[in-house]
CSV table of C-alpha atoms in Angstrom, one decimal:
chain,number,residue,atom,x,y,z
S,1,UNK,CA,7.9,11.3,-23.8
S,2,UNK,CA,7.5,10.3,-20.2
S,3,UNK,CA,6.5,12.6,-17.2
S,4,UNK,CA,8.4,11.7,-14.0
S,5,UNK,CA,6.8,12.9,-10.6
S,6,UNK,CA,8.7,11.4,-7.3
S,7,UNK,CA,8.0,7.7,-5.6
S,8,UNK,CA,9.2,9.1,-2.3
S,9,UNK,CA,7.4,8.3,2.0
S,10,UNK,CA,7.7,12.1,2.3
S,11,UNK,CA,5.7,15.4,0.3
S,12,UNK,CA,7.5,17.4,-2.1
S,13,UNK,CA,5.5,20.0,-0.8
S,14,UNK,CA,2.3,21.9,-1.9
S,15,UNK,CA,4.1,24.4,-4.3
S,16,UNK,CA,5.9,21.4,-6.1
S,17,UNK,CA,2.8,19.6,-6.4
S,18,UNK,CA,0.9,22.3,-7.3
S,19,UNK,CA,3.4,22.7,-10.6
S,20,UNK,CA,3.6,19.4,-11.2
S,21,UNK,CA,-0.3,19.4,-11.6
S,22,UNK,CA,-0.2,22.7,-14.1
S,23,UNK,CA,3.0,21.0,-16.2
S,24,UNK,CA,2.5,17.7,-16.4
S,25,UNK,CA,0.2,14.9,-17.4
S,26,UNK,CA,-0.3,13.6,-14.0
S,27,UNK,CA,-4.0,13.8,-12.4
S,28,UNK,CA,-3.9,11.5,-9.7
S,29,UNK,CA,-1.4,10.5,-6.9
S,30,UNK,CA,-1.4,8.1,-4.4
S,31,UNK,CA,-2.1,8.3,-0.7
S,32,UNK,CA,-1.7,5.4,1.7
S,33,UNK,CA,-3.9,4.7,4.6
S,34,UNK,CA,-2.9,3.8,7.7
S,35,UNK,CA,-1.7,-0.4,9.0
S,36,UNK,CA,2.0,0.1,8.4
S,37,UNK,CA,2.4,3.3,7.2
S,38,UNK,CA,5.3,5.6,8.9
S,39,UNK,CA,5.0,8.8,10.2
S,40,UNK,CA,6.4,10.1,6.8
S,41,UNK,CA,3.7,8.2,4.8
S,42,UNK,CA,0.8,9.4,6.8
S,43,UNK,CA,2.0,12.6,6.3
S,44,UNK,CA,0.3,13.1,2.9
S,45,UNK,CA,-2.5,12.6,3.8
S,46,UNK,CA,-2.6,15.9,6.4
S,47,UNK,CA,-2.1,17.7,2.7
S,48,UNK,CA,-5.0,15.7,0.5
S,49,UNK,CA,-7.7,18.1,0.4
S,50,UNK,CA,-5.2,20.5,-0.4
S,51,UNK,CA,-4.0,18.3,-2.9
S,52,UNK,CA,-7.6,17.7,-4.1
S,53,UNK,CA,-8.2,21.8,-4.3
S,54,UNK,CA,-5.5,21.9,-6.5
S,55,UNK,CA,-6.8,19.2,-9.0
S,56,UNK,CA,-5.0,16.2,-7.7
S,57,UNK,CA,-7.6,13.3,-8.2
S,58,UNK,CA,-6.5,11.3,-5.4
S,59,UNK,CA,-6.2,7.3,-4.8
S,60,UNK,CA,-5.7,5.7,-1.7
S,61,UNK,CA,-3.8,2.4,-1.3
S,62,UNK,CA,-4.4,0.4,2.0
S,63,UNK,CA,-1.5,-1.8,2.8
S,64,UNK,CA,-3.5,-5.1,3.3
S,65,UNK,CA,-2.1,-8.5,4.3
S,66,UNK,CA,-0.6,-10.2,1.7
S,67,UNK,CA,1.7,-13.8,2.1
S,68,UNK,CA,4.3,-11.1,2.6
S,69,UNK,CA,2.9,-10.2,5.4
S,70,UNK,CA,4.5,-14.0,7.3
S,71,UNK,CA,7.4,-14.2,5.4
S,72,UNK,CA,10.7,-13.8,7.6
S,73,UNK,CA,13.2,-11.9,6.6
S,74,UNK,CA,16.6,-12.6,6.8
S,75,UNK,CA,20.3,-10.5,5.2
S,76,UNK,CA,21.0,-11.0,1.5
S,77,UNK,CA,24.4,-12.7,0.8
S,78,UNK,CA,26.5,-11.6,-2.1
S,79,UNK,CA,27.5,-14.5,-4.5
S,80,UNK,CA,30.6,-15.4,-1.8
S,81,UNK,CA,28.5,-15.2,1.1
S,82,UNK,CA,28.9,-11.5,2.1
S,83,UNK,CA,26.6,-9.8,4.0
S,84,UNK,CA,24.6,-7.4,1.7
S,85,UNK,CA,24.6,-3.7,2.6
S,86,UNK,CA,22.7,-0.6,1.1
S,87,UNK,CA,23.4,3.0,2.6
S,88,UNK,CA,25.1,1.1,5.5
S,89,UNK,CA,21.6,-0.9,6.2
S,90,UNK,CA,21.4,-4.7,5.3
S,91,UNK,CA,19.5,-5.4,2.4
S,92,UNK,CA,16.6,-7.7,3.7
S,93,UNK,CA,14.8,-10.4,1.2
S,94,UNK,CA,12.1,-12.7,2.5
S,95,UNK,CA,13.0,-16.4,3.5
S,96,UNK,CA,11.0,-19.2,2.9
S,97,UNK,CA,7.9,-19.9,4.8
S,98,UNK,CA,8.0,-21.9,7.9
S,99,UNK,CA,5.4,-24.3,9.1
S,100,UNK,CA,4.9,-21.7,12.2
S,101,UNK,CA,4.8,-18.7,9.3
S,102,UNK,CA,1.9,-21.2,7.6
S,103,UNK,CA,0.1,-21.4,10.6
S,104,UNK,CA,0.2,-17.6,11.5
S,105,UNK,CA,-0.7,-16.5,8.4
S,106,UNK,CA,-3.8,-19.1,8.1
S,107,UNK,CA,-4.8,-17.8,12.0
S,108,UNK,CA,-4.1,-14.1,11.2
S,109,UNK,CA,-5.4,-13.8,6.9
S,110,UNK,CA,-9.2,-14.4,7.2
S,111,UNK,CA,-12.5,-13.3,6.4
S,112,UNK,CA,-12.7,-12.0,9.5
S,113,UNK,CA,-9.5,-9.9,9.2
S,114,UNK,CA,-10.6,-9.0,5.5
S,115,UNK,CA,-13.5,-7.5,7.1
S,116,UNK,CA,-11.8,-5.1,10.1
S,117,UNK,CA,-8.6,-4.4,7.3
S,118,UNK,CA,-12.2,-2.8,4.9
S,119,UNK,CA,-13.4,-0.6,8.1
S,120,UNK,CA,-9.7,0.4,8.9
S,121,UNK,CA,-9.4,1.7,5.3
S,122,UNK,CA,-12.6,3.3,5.5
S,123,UNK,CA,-11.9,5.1,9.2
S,124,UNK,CA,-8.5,5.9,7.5
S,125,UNK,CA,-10.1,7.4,4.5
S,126,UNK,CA,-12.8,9.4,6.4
S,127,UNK,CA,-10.3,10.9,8.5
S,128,UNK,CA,-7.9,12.0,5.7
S,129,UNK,CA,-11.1,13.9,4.0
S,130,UNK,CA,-11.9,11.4,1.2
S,131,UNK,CA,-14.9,11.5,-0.3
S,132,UNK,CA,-17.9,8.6,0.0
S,133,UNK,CA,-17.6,6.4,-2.7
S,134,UNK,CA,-13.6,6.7,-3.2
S,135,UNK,CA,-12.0,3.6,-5.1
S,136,UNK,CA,-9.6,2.3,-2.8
S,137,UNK,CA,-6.3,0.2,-3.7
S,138,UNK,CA,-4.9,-2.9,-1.5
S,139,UNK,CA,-1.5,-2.8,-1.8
S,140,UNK,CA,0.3,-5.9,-0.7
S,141,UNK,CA,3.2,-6.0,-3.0
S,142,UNK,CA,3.0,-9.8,-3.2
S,143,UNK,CA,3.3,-10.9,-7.5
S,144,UNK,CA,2.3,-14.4,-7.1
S,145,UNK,CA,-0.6,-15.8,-9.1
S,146,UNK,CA,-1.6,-18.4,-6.5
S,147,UNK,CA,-3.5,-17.9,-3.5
S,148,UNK,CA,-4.1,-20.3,-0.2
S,149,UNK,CA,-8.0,-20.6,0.6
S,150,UNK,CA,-7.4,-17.8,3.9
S,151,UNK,CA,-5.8,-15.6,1.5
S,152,UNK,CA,-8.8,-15.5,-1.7
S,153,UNK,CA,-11.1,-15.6,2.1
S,154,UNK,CA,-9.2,-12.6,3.5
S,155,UNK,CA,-9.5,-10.5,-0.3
S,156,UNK,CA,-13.1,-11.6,-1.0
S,157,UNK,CA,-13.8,-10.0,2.3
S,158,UNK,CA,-11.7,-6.8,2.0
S,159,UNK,CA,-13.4,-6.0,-1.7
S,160,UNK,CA,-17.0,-7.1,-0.6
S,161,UNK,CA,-16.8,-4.9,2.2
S,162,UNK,CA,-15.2,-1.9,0.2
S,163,UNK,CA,-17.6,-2.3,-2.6
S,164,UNK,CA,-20.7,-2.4,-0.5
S,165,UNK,CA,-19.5,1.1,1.1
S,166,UNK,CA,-18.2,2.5,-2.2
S,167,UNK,CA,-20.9,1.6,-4.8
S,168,UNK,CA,-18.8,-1.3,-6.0
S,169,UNK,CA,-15.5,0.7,-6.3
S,170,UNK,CA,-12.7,-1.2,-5.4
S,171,UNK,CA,-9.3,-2.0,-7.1
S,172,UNK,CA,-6.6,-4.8,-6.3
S,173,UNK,CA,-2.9,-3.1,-7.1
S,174,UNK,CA,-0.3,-5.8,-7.1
C-alpha cells in the first residue's frame, strides 16, 4: 500500500493537489528555494499559500553547495565507448575532481558562503509566504559520508544560521 504523488520541476495544478490532499496520505510537499532553481521550480512556490490553505504542510529545500557543486561533468560512455544519450540529450555524470575543482570549491564552500546561502534561504522563504520558524531542508544531493574541513565549515554555518532564525529548526536531506 503505497501512495504515489508526482516528483516533477512543474505543478500538477491546484485542483490535482487539492485531491491528492483529500485522497491520500500525503501532508507535506516540498518547495525549493531559489540558487539553481529553474523557472519551472520556482514556480511552486507562486502556489504555496494556496497549497498551505488547502492543508499541504509545506517543506522547503534550499539547494546548498555540496562537492557536487565543483565536480565537472563530462558524457557517459556505453560499455564500447558510445556516447550516452537520453531523450536525444547526453547523459551527464560527474568526473573526477581536478586540482583547480579542489581549489574552487575550498575558495567558494566556506563559512562565509554557509552564512549568505542561510539569508538567501531565508529571503527566499519570506518571499514565497513561509512562516517564521519553517524547518528548512539543504539539498545537495551529494551521498558521501566524508567531508573536507570548508565543506563541515560551509554546513556548520548554513544550520547555525538557520537554527538561530528558526528556533533550532533545521534539517540536512541527502
Amino acid at each position: 500500500d503505497r501512495d504515489e504523488v508526482p516528483d516533477t520541476k512543474e505543478s500538477p495544478g491546484t485542483r490535482w493537489m487539492e485531491l491528492a490532499f483529500q485522497k491520500s496520505t500525503f501532508r507535506f510537499t516540498g518547495a525549493y528555494l531559489g540558487r539553481r532553481s529553474s523557472p519551472k521550480i520556482l514556480a511552486w512556490n507562486t502556489r504555496l499559500i494556496t497549497l498551505r490553505d488547502i492543508g499541504w504542510g509545506i517543506a522547503p529545500l534550499f539547494f546548498g553547495l555540496s562537492r557536487l557543486s565543483f565536480e565537472p561533468k563530462v558524457q557517459a560512455k556505453d560499455k564500447d565507448g558510445k556516447l550516452l544519450f537520453k531523450d536525444n540529450k547526453p547523459v551527464m555524470v560527474s568526473a573526477p575532481m581536478t586540482d583547480a575543482d579542489i581549489a574552487r570549491r575550498d575558495k567558494e564552500m566556506t563559512r562565509e558562503s554557509g552564512l549568505a546561502d542561510a539569508a538567501k534561504a531565508r529571503a527566499f522563504a519570506q518571499k514565497a509566504g513561509l512562516r517564521a520558524g519553517s524547518i528548512y531542508w539543504l539539498d545537495n544531493e551529494d551521498a558521501r559520508i566524508t567531508f573536507v574541513q570548508t565543506e563541515l565549515d560551509y554546513y556548520a554555518a548554513f544550520f547555525n544560521e538557520i537554527a538561530s532564525a528558526t528556533r533550532g529548526k533545521a534539517a540536512y536531506q541527502p
